[in-house]
CSV table of C-alpha atoms and ligand atoms in Angstrom, one decimal:
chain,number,residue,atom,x,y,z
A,28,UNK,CA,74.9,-8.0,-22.4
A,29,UNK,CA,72.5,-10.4,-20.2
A,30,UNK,CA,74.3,-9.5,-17.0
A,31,UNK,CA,73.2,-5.7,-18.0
A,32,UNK,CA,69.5,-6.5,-18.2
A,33,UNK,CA,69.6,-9.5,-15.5
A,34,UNK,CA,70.4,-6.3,-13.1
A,35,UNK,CA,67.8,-3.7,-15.0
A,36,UNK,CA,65.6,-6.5,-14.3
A,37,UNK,CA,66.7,-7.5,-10.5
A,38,UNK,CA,66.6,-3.7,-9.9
A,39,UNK,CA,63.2,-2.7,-11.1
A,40,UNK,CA,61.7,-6.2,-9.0
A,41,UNK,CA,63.9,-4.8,-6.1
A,42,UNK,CA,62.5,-1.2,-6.3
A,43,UNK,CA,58.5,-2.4,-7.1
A,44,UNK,CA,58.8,-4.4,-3.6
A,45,UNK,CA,60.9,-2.0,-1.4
A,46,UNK,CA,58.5,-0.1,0.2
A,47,UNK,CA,56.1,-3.2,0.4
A,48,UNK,CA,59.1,-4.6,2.2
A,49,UNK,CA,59.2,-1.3,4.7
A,50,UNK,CA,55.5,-1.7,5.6
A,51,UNK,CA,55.7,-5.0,6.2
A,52,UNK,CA,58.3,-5.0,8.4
A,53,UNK,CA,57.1,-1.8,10.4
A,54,UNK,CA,53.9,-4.2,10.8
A,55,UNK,CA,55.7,-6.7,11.6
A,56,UNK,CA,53.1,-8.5,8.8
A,57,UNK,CA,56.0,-10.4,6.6
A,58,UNK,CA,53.9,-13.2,6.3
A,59,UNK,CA,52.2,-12.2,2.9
A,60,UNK,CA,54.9,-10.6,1.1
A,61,UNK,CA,56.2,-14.0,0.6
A,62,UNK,CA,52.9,-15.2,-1.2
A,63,UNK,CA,52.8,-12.1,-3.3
A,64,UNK,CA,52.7,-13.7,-7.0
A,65,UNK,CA,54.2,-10.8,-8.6
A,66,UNK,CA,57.6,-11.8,-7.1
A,67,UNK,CA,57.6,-15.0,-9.3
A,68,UNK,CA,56.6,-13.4,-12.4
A,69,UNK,CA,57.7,-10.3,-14.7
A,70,UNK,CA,57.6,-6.6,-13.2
A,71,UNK,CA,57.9,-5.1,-16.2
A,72,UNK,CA,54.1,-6.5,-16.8
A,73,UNK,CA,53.0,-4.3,-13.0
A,74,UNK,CA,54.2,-1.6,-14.9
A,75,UNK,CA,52.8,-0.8,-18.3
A,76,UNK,CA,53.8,2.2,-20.0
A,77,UNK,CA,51.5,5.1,-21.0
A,78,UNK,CA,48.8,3.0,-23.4
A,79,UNK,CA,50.0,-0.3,-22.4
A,80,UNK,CA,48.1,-3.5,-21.5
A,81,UNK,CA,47.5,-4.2,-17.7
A,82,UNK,CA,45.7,-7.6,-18.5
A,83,UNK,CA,49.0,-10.0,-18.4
A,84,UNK,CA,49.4,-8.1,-14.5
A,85,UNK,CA,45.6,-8.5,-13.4
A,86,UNK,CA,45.7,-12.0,-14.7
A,87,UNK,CA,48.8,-12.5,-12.7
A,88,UNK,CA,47.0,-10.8,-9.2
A,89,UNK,CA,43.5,-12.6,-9.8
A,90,UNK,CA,45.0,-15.8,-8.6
A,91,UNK,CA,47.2,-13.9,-5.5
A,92,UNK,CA,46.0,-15.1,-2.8
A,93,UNK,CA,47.6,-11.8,-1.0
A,94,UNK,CA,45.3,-9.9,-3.2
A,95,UNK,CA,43.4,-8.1,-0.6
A,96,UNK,CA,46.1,-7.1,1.8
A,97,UNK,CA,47.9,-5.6,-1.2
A,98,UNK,CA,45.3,-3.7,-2.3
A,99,UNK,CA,45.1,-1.8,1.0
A,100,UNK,CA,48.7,-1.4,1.3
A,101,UNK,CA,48.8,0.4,-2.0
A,102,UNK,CA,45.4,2.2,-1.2
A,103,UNK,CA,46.8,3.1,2.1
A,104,UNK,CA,50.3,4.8,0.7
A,105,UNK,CA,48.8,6.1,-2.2
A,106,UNK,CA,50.3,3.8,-4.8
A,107,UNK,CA,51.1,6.0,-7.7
A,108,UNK,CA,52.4,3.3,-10.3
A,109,UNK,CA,51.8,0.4,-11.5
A,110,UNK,CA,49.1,-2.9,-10.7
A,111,UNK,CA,48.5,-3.6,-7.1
A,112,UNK,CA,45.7,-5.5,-6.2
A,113,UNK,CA,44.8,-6.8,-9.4
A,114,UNK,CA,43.8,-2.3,-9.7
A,115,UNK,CA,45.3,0.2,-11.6
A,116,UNK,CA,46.4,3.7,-10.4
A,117,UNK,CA,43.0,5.2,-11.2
A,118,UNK,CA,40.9,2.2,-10.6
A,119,UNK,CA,42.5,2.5,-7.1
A,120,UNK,CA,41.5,5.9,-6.8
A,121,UNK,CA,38.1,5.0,-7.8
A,122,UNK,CA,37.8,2.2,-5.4
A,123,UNK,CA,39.2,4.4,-2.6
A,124,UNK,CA,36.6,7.2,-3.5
A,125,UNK,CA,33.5,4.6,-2.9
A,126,UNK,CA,35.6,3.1,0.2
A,127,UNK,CA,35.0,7.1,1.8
A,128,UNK,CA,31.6,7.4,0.5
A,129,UNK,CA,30.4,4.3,2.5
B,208,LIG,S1,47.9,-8.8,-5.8
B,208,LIG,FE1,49.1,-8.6,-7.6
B,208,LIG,S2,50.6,-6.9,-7.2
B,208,LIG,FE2,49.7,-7.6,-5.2
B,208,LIG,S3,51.1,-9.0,-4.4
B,208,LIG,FE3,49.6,-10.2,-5.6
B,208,LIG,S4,50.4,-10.4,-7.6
B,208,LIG,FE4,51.6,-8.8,-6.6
């Protein structure tokens, strides 16, 4: 029973980081994924379902120090799901709306 939700677990971090893991290495910018905070803590928190609280996640990015490049990754590939950046899907789209308008 715990090895079956040990991998549920493993596999959701795994698939939340992959493509951060693509871009950084197509960047050749490594260097922050390994201070992203969210690696450390619970994914299932980055992604709430329909309704549920994204506070325990934007607690959890307001003291990443990679905040900022993260943001503009997930800006940047159109993020669908989940917290990046301390920002959720629509506060994302928001924020990328005033980014073109300036
Ligand atoms: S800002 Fe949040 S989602 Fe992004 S790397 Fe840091 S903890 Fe993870």
């Amino acid at each position: 029973m715990g090895g079956f939700i040990d991998t549920q677990y493993n596999g959701k971090l795994e698939q939340r980081l992959q493509p951060l893991i693509e871009w950084m290495e197509s960047n050749n910018a490594l260097s922050w994924r390994n201070d992203a905070l969210c690696a450390q803590t619970d994914p299932e928190a980055f992604f709430p379902g329909k309704g549920g609280s994204t506070q325990e996640a934007k607690k959890v990015c307001a003291d990443c120090t990679v905040r900022k490049q993260c943001l503009e990754w997930a800006v940047e590939h159109d993020e669908r799901f989940g917290i990046w950046g301390g920002m959720s899907e629509r506060e994302r789209r928001r924020y990328k709306k005033r980014m073109r308008q300036q």
